[in-house]
Tab-separated table of C-alpha atoms in Angstrom:
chain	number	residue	atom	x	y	z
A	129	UNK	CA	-41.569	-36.535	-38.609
A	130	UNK	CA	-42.714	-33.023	-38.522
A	131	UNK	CA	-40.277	-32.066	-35.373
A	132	UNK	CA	-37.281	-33.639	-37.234
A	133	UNK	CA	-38.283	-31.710	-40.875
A	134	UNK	CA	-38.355	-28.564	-38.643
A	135	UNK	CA	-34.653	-29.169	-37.684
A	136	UNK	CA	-34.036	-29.683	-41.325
A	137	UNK	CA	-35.529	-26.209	-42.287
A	138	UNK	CA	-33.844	-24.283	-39.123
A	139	UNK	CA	-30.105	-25.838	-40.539
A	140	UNK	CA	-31.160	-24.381	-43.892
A	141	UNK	CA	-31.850	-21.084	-42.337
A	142	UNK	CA	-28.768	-21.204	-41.177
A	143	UNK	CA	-26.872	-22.179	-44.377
A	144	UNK	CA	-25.792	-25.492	-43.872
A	145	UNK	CA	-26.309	-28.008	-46.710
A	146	UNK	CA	-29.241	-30.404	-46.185
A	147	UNK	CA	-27.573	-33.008	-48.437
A	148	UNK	CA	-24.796	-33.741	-46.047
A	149	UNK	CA	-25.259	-36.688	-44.001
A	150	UNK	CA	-24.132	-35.138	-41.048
A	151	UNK	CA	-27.492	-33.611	-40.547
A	152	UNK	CA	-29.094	-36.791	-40.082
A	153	UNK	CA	-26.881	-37.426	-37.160
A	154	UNK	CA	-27.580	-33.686	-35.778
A	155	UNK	CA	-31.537	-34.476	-35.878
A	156	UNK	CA	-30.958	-36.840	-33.451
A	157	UNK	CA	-28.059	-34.672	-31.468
A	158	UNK	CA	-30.714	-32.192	-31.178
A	159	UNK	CA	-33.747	-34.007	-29.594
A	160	UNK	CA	-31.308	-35.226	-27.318
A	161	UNK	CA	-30.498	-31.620	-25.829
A	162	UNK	CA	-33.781	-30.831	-25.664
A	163	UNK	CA	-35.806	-33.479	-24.507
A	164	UNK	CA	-32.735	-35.752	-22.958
A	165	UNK	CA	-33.732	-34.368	-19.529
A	166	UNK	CA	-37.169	-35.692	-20.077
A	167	UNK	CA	-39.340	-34.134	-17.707
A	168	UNK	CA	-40.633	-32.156	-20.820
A	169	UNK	CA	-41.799	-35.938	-22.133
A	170	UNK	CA	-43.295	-36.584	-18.673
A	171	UNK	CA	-44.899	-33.112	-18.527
A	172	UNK	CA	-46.832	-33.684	-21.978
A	173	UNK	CA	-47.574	-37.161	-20.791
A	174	UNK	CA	-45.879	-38.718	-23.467
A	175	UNK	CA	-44.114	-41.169	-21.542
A	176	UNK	CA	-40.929	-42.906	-22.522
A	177	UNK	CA	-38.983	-42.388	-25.715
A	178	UNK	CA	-39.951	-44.601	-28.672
A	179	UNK	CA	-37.304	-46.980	-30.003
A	180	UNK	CA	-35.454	-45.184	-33.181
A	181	UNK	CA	-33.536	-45.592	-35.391
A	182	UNK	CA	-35.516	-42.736	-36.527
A	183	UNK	CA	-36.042	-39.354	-34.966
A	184	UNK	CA	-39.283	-38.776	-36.110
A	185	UNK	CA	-40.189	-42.117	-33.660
A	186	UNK	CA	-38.958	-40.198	-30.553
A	187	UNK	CA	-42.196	-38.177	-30.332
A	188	UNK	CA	-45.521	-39.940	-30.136
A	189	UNK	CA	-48.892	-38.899	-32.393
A	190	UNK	CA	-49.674	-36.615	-29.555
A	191	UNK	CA	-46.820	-33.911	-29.726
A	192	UNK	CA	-47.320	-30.678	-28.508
A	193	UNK	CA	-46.661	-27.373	-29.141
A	194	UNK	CA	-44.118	-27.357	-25.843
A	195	UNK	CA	-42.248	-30.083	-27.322
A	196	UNK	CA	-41.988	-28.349	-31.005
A	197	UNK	CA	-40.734	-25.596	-29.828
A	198	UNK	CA	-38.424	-26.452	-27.211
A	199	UNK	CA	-37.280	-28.760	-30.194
A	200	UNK	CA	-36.888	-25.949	-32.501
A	201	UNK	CA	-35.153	-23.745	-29.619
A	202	UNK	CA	-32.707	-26.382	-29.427
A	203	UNK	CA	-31.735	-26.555	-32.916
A	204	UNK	CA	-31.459	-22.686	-32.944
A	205	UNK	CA	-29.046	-23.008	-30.574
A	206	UNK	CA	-27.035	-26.400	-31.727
A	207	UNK	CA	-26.447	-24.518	-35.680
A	208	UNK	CA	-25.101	-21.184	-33.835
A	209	UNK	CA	-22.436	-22.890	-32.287
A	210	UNK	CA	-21.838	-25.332	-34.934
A	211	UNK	CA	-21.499	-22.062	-36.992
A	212	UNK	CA	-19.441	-20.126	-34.303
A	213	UNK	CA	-15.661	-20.679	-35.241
A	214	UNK	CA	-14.682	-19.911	-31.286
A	215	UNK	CA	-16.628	-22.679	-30.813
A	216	UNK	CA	-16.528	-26.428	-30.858
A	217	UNK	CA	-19.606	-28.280	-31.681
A	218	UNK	CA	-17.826	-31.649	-30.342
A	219	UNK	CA	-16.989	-30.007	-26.969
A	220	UNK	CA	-19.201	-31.447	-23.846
A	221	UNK	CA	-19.083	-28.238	-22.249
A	222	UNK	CA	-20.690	-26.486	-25.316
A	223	UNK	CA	-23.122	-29.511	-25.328
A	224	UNK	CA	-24.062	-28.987	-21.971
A	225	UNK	CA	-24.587	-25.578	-21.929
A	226	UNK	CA	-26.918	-26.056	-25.021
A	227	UNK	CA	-28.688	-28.687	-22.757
A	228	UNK	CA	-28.888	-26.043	-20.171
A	229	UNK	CA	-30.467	-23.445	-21.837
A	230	UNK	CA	-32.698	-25.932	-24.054
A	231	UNK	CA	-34.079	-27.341	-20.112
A	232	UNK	CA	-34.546	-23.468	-19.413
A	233	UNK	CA	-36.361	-22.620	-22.265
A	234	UNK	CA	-38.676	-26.211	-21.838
A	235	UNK	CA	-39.810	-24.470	-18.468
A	236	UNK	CA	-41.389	-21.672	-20.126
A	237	UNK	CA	-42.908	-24.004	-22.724
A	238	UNK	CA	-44.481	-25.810	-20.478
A	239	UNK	CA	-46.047	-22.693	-18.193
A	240	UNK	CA	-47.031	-21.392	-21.698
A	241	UNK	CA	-48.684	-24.291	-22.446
A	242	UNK	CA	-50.702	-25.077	-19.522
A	243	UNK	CA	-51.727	-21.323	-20.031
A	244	UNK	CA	-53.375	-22.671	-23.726
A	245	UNK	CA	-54.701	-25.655	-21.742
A	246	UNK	CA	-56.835	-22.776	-19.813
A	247	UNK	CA	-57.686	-20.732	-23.131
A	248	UNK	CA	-59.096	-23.778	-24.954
A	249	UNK	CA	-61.618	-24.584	-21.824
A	250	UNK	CA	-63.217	-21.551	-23.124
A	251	UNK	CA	-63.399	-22.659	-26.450
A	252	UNK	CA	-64.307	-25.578	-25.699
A	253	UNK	CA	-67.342	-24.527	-23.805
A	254	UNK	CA	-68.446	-22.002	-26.523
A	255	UNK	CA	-68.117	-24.738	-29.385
A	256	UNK	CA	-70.262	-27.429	-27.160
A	257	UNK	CA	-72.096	-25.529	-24.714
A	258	UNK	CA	-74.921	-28.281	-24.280
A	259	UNK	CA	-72.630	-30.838	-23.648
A	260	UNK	CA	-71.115	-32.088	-20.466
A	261	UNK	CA	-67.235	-33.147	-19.760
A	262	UNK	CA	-67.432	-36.974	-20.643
A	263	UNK	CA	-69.391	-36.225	-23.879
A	264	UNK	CA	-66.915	-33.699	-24.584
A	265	UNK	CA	-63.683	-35.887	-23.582
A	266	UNK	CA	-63.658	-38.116	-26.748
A	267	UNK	CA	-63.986	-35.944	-29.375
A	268	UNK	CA	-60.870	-34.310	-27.890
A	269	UNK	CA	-59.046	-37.145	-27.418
A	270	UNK	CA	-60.006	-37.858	-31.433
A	271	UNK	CA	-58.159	-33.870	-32.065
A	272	UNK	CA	-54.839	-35.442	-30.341
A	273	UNK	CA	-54.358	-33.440	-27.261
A	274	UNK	CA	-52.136	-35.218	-24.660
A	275	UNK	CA	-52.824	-36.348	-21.659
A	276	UNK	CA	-51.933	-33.551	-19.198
A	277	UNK	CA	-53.847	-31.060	-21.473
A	278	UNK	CA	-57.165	-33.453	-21.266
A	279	UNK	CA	-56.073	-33.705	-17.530
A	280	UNK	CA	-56.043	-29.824	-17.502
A	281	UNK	CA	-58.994	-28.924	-19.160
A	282	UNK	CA	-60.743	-31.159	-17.042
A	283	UNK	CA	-59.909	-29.688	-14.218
A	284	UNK	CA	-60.698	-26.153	-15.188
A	285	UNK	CA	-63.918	-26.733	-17.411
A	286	UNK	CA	-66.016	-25.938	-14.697
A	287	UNK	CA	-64.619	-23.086	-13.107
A	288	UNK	CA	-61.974	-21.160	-15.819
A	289	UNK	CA	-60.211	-17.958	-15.357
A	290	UNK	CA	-60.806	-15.061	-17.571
A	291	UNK	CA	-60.224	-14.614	-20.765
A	292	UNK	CA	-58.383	-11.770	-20.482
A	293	UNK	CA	-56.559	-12.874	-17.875
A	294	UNK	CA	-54.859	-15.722	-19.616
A	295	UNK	CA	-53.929	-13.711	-23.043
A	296	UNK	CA	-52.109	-10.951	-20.726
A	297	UNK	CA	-50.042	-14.503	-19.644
A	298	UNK	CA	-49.605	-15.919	-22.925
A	299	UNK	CA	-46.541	-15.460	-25.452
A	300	UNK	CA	-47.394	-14.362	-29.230
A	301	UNK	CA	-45.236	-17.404	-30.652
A	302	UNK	CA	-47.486	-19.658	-28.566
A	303	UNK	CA	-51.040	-17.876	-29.111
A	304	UNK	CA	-50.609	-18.915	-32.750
A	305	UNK	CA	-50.641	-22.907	-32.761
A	306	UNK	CA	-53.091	-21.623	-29.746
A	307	UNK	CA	-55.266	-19.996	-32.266
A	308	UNK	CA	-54.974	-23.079	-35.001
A	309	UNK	CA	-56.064	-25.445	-31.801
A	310	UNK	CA	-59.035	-23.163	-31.185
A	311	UNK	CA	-59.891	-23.413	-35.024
A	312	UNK	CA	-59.614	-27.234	-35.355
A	313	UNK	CA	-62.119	-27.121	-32.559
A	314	UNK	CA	-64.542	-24.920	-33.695
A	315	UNK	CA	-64.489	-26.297	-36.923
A	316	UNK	CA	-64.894	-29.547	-36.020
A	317	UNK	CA	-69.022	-30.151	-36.304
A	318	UNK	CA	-68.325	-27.487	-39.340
A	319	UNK	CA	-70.394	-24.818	-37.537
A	320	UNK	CA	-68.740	-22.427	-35.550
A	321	UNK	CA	-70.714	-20.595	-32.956
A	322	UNK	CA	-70.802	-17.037	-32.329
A	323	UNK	CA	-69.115	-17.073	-29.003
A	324	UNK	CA	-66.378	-19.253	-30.662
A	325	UNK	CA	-65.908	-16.965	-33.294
A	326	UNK	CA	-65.393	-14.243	-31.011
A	327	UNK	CA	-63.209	-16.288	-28.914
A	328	UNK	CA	-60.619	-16.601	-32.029
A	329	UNK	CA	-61.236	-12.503	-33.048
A	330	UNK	CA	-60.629	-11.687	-29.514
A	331	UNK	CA	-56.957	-14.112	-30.067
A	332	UNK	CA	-56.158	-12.735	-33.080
A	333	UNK	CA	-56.686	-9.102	-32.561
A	334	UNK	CA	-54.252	-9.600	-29.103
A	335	UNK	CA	-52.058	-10.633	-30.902
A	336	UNK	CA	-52.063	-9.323	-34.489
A	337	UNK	CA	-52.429	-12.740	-35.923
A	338	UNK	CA	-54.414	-13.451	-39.603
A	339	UNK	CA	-56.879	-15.152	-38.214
A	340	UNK	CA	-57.686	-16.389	-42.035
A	341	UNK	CA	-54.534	-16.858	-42.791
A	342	UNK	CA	-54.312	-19.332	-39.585
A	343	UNK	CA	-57.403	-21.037	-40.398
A	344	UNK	CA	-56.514	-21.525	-44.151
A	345	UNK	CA	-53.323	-23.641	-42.991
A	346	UNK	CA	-55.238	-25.701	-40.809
A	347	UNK	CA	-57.922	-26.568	-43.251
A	348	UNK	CA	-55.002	-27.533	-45.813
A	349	UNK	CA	-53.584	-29.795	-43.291
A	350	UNK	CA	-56.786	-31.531	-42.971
């Protein structure tokens, strides 16, 4: 649901009336070019599409920040060719292309994820510091994180690079669901270490990111 009422708000950004029943047909168009190759579903972990009618079904409980934005890449692309009068938003070539480029774009989703995967192991090690990897394991699975991520972590809790190593790797559009992840974490037993805290400065100063503004969204979400 929240992948197909981003589509909704990127064809509004780009004019279009959200009233028209074509766009209910373009929601669907557009997780097609960007997850029709599938290997970003398979990455995740996610497994086979879910039966629709509805797009919001194509994307289990445990989406990811790859698959939102490669999603939201997607429909960036779909609306400027829709809106491009040398263009032809019916063609297969123009499809393809958008395919192309959406498949393109899904690789560097998913090396900026696994790059998150590696932040969070040292979040998660300054929130429970005490606690070992199967203790740890279901509370995460609880926050939603898929199963390559748990498979991830796991395999770096007990060695992971530096900090500073993985921010000078990580994109500024990513190190802000990055930062909300870190937050739901921290936040979790409702008392936030110091090491975590610093964790989320040392994020948000990288960055330039409102750390409060991040953390305000997150609590409003629940």
């Amino acid at each position: 649901r929240l992948q197909a009422e981003m589509v909704y708000q990127i064809a509004a950004a780009y004019g279009l009336d959200l009233k028209d029943p074509a766009r209910k047909g373009e929601v669907l168009a557009i997780f097609g070019l960007a997850l029709g190759g599938g290997r970003l579903l398979r990455t995740a972990g996610l497994g086979l599409l879910r039966n629709i009618p509805f797009a919001g079904a194509m994307i289990g409980s445990s989406s990811n920040a790859a698959i939102m934005y490669s999603v939201g890449y997607a429909a960036c692309r779909f609306y400027e060719a829709k809106l491009d009068q040398n263009t032809s938003i019916d063609s297969e070539e123009t499809l393809a292309e958008i395919a192309k480029q959406s498949d393109c774009y899904a690789e560097t989703a998913i090396a900026q994820e696994a790059v998150m995967d590696q932040v969070l192991v040292h979040m998660i090690l300054a929130t429970h510091p005490e606690k070992s990897w199967e203790e740890i394991l279901p509370e995460l699975k609880n926050l939603n994180f898929s199963e390559s991520s748990l498979e991830s972590i796991g395999n770096n809790i007990k060695s992971p690079q530096p900090l500073d190593t993985l921010l000078d790797q990580l994109n500024r559009d990513f190190a802000i669901p990055l930062l909300a992840q870190c937050y739901r974490i921290a936040q979790k037993d409702r008392i936030i270490t110091p090491e975590a805290a610093r964790i989320m400065e040392t994020i948000a100063n990288k960055f330039d990111l409102d750390l409060n503004s991040i953390q305000s969204k997150v609590e409003s979400q629940g």
